[in-house]
Amino acid sequence: MIKTITCIGAGYVGGPTMAVMALKNPGIKFHIVDINQARIDAWMSDDLPIYEPGLDEVVKQTRGKNLFFSTDVAGAIKEGNMIFISVNTPTKKYGVGKGRAADLKFVELCARQIAQFAEEDKIVVEKSTLPVRTAQSIKKILSSTSNGHSFQVLSNPEFLAEGTAIDDLMKPDRVLIGGDQNEKGQKAISELVNVYSSWVPRENIITTNIWSSELSKLTANAFLAQRISSVNAISALCEATGADVEEVAYAIGTDSRIGPKFLKSSVGFGGSCFQKDILNLVYLCEFFGLHEVARYWEQVVSMNDYQKTRFASKIITTLFNTVSGKKIAFLGWAFKKDTNDTRESAAIYVADQLMNDEADISVYDPQVEEARMYKDMEELETRTMDRNKKQLSMTEDPYEACKDAHAIAVLTEWDEFKDLDWQRIYANMKKPAFLFDGRLILDRKALSDIGFEVYTIGKG
Ligand code: NAD
Ligand code: UGA
């Protein structure tokens, strides 16, 4: 019987996931721990560390009742009957597998800490996205470093998307749980099934062997990203031929075998996971000698890079082949709307390319902080911070960002951009006033009528 659940990692997944579980399981205590004190402090304040619609409400209803945050990793491991590992698994930046393999050092450390501090048998749940067969390494660390306690390792990947995390958690298409195909494994699976069953219909909880579960997560992200790269590849052809990518997406999406979702062309997918998980899949394929399979999936990432470069190049060529000394306004910096997350956002790469061509960029985003934007640029290591600060700035007012600009680029699909006073923006821009919609959110005809020279991704 599970009385306390511990979650290591209070990030975009750990925080919302445990908050919803706590709401739906008032009889279980949830303890989320993180090594990042500032993040934990924010979780305990009114200003949560992540912006996610509906999250404040869920946290308000549970925090201090059956949901607790702290940095006491050892204490939380001791008290949890079930321990979720929800730490980051970024792409490795060094050594073997650099630029492709997942860096599992944070996961390994969690396993070592669990083995060190556990004072009884535990169920350990992989919530982080991991390469297939990671459970084997976790089991090995647990069994060889623990003090005689036994551990069951489950895989329970998370499928939430940022910006809709609370809805996704409240009504998941499915929950996936993988475990060992023996009596102890099945018992552990049923404990976790019970936790989810308090709000997820049993038929939506899929149980599999552990390797299938691990691999399904990477596969799901690869398939989703592949759809975006496919429609983005077609967007280039639309522009060349006079077809309209929205019309094409609608026409193919009405085929029930294809379906309408995830066919929105864009300046390129961003976010912390699609690229990382595909590169991880590519690395795994290579590791197992499946080179053709690796090349197949790698192309999804290459097409995404092409789309970002294509968008930036379009801006430069349209602005008479140079943006040197010209002000370009960016509407949006987050990788998608309704989040303050900027990891791998297309905006970063488009900005970098334009700044290489000496543009001055002024950014407005309703949720992203200036310091975050500079950190994103710093991590690219393309130029000095001084240079970044000279060429890139952020303002809290979209009209200020667009004032005296030669061009506007829409990089994130925030709803509020549709309601801006576009007449006013046009009046205060340099002429000709160019507008590059990389998100298919603006009314091209209405803006052209105002006087803008409009480029919309995928429209010839
Ligand atoms: P994140 O970076 O927002 O959060 C991870 C947290 O783990 C950080 O706060 C970090 O300080 C903490 N941490 C790292 N090592 C620790 C340790 N040893 N002890 C305690 N805390 C530690 O990452 P995230 O976006 O929440 O992603 C977590 C995992 O979930 C990744 O594997 C990711 O691929 C996967 N995932 C993410 C999403 C998403 O939408 N972000 C969705 C599904 C799956
Ligand atoms: C994605 C998946 O959708 C989740 O199921 C998964 O759990 C998560 O990755 C993860 O493993 O981290 P997320 O990255 O948060 O979620 O957001 P998405 O809605 O998938 O969008 C990803 C990127 O693709 C964004 O930049 C978005 O703008 C772009 N996108 C999405 C498109 O360009 N077109 C589309 O049709 C859909």
Short mmCIF file of N, CA, C and O in Angstrom, two decimals, residues 384-443:
data_model
loop_
_atom_site.label_atom_id
_atom_site.label_comp_id
_atom_site.label_asym_id
_atom_site.label_seq_id
_atom_site.Cartn_x
_atom_site.Cartn_y
_atom_site.Cartn_z
N THR A 384 30.20 37.29 -27.97
CA THR A 384 30.35 37.67 -26.57
C THR A 384 29.03 38.21 -26.02
O THR A 384 28.15 38.63 -26.79
N MET A 385 28.93 38.22 -24.72
CA MET A 385 27.72 38.73 -24.09
C MET A 385 27.54 40.22 -24.42
O MET A 385 26.42 40.69 -24.65
N ASP A 386 28.67 40.94 -24.45
CA ASP A 386 28.61 42.37 -24.81
C ASP A 386 27.95 42.56 -26.16
O ASP A 386 27.10 43.40 -26.35
N ARG A 387 28.38 41.73 -27.09
CA ARG A 387 27.85 41.79 -28.46
C ARG A 387 26.35 41.44 -28.44
O ARG A 387 25.53 42.11 -29.06
N ASN A 388 26.01 40.38 -27.70
CA ASN A 388 24.60 39.98 -27.61
C ASN A 388 23.76 41.15 -27.09
O ASN A 388 22.68 41.43 -27.60
N LYS A 389 24.30 41.83 -26.08
CA LYS A 389 23.52 42.92 -25.46
C LYS A 389 23.41 44.12 -26.38
O LYS A 389 22.43 44.86 -26.31
N LYS A 390 24.40 44.30 -27.23
CA LYS A 390 24.35 45.42 -28.19
C LYS A 390 23.29 45.17 -29.25
O LYS A 390 22.60 46.07 -29.69
N GLN A 391 23.19 43.91 -29.68
CA GLN A 391 22.33 43.62 -30.84
C GLN A 391 20.94 43.12 -30.48
O GLN A 391 20.06 43.07 -31.34
N LEU A 392 20.77 42.72 -29.21
CA LEU A 392 19.51 42.06 -28.83
C LEU A 392 18.95 42.70 -27.56
O LEU A 392 19.68 42.88 -26.59
N SER A 393 17.67 43.04 -27.59
CA SER A 393 17.07 43.60 -26.38
C SER A 393 15.65 43.07 -26.23
O SER A 393 15.08 42.51 -27.17
N MET A 394 15.11 43.26 -25.04
CA MET A 394 13.73 42.81 -24.80
C MET A 394 12.94 43.98 -24.24
O MET A 394 13.47 44.79 -23.48
N THR A 395 11.69 44.07 -24.64
CA THR A 395 10.84 45.12 -24.09
C THR A 395 9.54 44.50 -23.58
O THR A 395 9.15 43.41 -24.03
N GLU A 396 8.89 45.18 -22.66
CA GLU A 396 7.65 44.63 -22.11
C GLU A 396 6.43 45.10 -22.89
O GLU A 396 5.30 44.82 -22.50
N ASP A 397 6.68 45.85 -23.96
CA ASP A 397 5.56 46.42 -24.72
C ASP A 397 5.73 46.05 -26.20
O ASP A 397 6.74 46.41 -26.83
N PRO A 398 4.77 45.34 -26.76
CA PRO A 398 4.92 44.92 -28.17
C PRO A 398 5.03 46.10 -29.12
O PRO A 398 5.73 46.02 -30.14
N TYR A 399 4.36 47.21 -28.78
CA TYR A 399 4.40 48.38 -29.67
C TYR A 399 5.78 49.01 -29.68
O TYR A 399 6.27 49.48 -30.70
N GLU A 400 6.42 48.99 -28.51
CA GLU A 400 7.78 49.50 -28.38
C GLU A 400 8.75 48.62 -29.21
O GLU A 400 9.64 49.13 -29.89
N ALA A 401 8.52 47.30 -29.10
CA ALA A 401 9.39 46.38 -29.85
C ALA A 401 9.32 46.66 -31.35
O ALA A 401 10.32 46.59 -32.06
N CYS A 402 8.13 47.02 -31.83
CA CYS A 402 7.93 47.17 -33.29
C CYS A 402 8.22 48.59 -33.78
O CYS A 402 8.31 48.83 -34.99
N LYS A 403 8.37 49.53 -32.84
CA LYS A 403 8.54 50.94 -33.23
C LYS A 403 9.85 51.11 -34.02
O LYS A 403 10.90 50.64 -33.60
N ASP A 404 9.74 51.75 -35.17
CA ASP A 404 10.89 52.01 -36.04
C ASP A 404 11.55 50.75 -36.61
O ASP A 404 12.68 50.80 -37.10
N ALA A 405 10.85 49.63 -36.51
CA ALA A 405 11.43 48.40 -37.05
C ALA A 405 11.27 48.37 -38.57
O ALA A 405 10.32 48.92 -39.12
N HIS A 406 12.23 47.71 -39.22
CA HIS A 406 12.12 47.48 -40.66
C HIS A 406 11.23 46.28 -40.94
O HIS A 406 10.61 46.17 -41.99
N ALA A 407 11.22 45.35 -39.97
CA ALA A 407 10.44 44.13 -40.18
C ALA A 407 10.03 43.55 -38.83
O ALA A 407 10.69 43.77 -37.81
N ILE A 408 8.94 42.78 -38.88
CA ILE A 408 8.47 42.05 -37.69
C ILE A 408 8.50 40.57 -38.04
O ILE A 408 8.09 40.19 -39.14
N ALA A 409 8.98 39.75 -37.10
CA ALA A 409 8.93 38.31 -37.31
C ALA A 409 8.12 37.69 -36.17
O ALA A 409 8.40 37.95 -35.00
N VAL A 410 7.13 36.89 -36.52
CA VAL A 410 6.31 36.23 -35.49
C VAL A 410 6.91 34.84 -35.26
O VAL A 410 6.88 33.98 -36.15
N LEU A 411 7.46 34.65 -34.06
CA LEU A 411 8.17 33.41 -33.76
C LEU A 411 7.40 32.48 -32.83
O LEU A 411 7.70 31.30 -32.73
N THR A 412 6.43 33.04 -32.08
CA THR A 412 5.62 32.21 -31.18
C THR A 412 4.16 32.57 -31.44
O THR A 412 3.84 33.73 -31.73
N GLU A 413 3.28 31.56 -31.31
CA GLU A 413 1.88 31.77 -31.71
C GLU A 413 1.00 32.28 -30.56
O GLU A 413 -0.15 31.85 -30.40
N TRP A 414 1.51 33.20 -29.73
CA TRP A 414 0.70 33.74 -28.63
C TRP A 414 -0.60 34.34 -29.19
O TRP A 414 -0.56 35.13 -30.14
N ASP A 415 -1.73 33.98 -28.58
CA ASP A 415 -3.04 34.47 -29.07
C ASP A 415 -3.10 35.99 -29.11
O ASP A 415 -3.71 36.58 -30.00
N GLU A 416 -2.46 36.63 -28.12
CA GLU A 416 -2.59 38.09 -28.01
C GLU A 416 -2.03 38.83 -29.24
O GLU A 416 -2.40 39.96 -29.50
N PHE A 417 -1.17 38.17 -30.01
CA PHE A 417 -0.61 38.85 -31.19
C PHE A 417 -1.68 39.15 -32.23
O PHE A 417 -1.57 40.09 -33.00
N LYS A 418 -2.73 38.31 -32.24
CA LYS A 418 -3.80 38.52 -33.22
C LYS A 418 -4.56 39.81 -32.93
O LYS A 418 -5.12 40.43 -33.81
N ASP A 419 -4.60 40.18 -31.63
CA ASP A 419 -5.43 41.33 -31.23
C ASP A 419 -4.65 42.64 -31.13
O ASP A 419 -5.16 43.64 -30.63
N LEU A 420 -3.41 42.65 -31.57
CA LEU A 420 -2.64 43.91 -31.51
C LEU A 420 -3.26 44.94 -32.46
O LEU A 420 -3.93 44.58 -33.43
N ASP A 421 -3.00 46.20 -32.18
CA ASP A 421 -3.49 47.27 -33.06
C ASP A 421 -2.49 47.38 -34.23
O ASP A 421 -1.50 48.13 -34.16
N TRP A 422 -2.76 46.63 -35.27
CA TRP A 422 -1.79 46.51 -36.37
C TRP A 422 -1.68 47.81 -37.18
O TRP A 422 -0.64 48.09 -37.77
N GLN A 423 -2.76 48.60 -37.19
CA GLN A 423 -2.70 49.91 -37.87
C GLN A 423 -1.64 50.77 -37.19
O GLN A 423 -0.80 51.40 -37.84
N ARG A 424 -1.73 50.77 -35.85
CA ARG A 424 -0.79 51.59 -35.06
C ARG A 424 0.65 51.09 -35.26
O ARG A 424 1.57 51.89 -35.42
N ILE A 425 0.81 49.78 -35.26
CA ILE A 425 2.17 49.23 -35.45
C ILE A 425 2.71 49.65 -36.81
O ILE A 425 3.86 50.11 -36.92
N TYR A 426 1.87 49.53 -37.82
CA TYR A 426 2.30 49.87 -39.19
C TYR A 426 2.74 51.34 -39.26
O TYR A 426 3.78 51.67 -39.83
N ALA A 427 1.93 52.20 -38.65
CA ALA A 427 2.18 53.64 -38.73
C ALA A 427 3.56 54.00 -38.15
O ALA A 427 4.19 54.95 -38.61
N ASN A 428 4.02 53.22 -37.17
CA ASN A 428 5.28 53.56 -36.50
C ASN A 428 6.49 52.79 -37.01
O ASN A 428 7.54 52.81 -36.37
N MET A 429 6.31 52.07 -38.12
CA MET A 429 7.46 51.30 -38.66
C MET A 429 8.13 52.01 -39.82
O MET A 429 7.57 52.90 -40.43
N LYS A 430 9.35 51.59 -40.10
CA LYS A 430 10.04 52.05 -41.32
C LYS A 430 9.30 51.46 -42.52
O LYS A 430 8.75 50.36 -42.44
N LYS A 431 9.33 52.18 -43.64
CA LYS A 431 8.64 51.67 -44.83
C LYS A 431 9.68 51.30 -45.90
O LYS A 431 10.69 51.98 -46.00
N PRO A 432 9.43 50.28 -46.71
CA PRO A 432 8.30 49.38 -46.63
C PRO A 432 8.35 48.55 -45.34
O PRO A 432 9.45 48.17 -44.90
N ALA A 433 7.17 48.29 -44.77
CA ALA A 433 7.10 47.54 -43.51
C ALA A 433 6.87 46.07 -43.83
O ALA A 433 5.86 45.71 -44.44
N PHE A 434 7.82 45.24 -43.41
CA PHE A 434 7.73 43.80 -43.71
C PHE A 434 7.24 43.03 -42.49
O PHE A 434 7.59 43.36 -41.36
N LEU A 435 6.47 42.00 -42.77
CA LEU A 435 5.99 41.15 -41.68
C LEU A 435 6.18 39.68 -42.07
O LEU A 435 5.73 39.28 -43.15
N PHE A 436 6.87 38.93 -41.22
CA PHE A 436 7.15 37.52 -41.51
C PHE A 436 6.43 36.66 -40.47
O PHE A 436 6.83 36.64 -39.30
N ASP A 437 5.38 36.00 -40.91
CA ASP A 437 4.59 35.20 -39.97
C ASP A 437 5.08 33.75 -40.02
O ASP A 437 4.75 33.01 -40.95
N GLY A 438 5.84 33.36 -39.01
CA GLY A 438 6.38 32.00 -38.97
C GLY A 438 5.46 31.05 -38.23
O GLY A 438 5.84 29.90 -37.95
N ARG A 439 4.26 31.52 -37.89
CA ARG A 439 3.37 30.69 -37.08
C ARG A 439 1.96 30.55 -37.63
O ARG A 439 1.08 30.00 -36.96
N LEU A 440 1.72 31.14 -38.80
CA LEU A 440 0.40 31.04 -39.43
C LEU A 440 -0.71 31.54 -38.51
O LEU A 440 -1.76 30.89 -38.41
N ILE A 441 -0.48 32.64 -37.82
CA ILE A 441 -1.55 33.09 -36.91
C ILE A 441 -2.20 34.40 -37.37
O ILE A 441 -3.28 34.74 -36.90
N LEU A 442 -1.56 35.14 -38.25
CA LEU A 442 -2.10 36.46 -38.57
C LEU A 442 -2.89 36.42 -39.87
O LEU A 442 -2.69 35.55 -40.73
N ASP A 443 -3.81 37.39 -39.99
CA ASP A 443 -4.66 37.48 -41.18
C ASP A 443 -3.86 38.22 -42.27
O ASP A 443 -3.73 39.44 -42.25
#
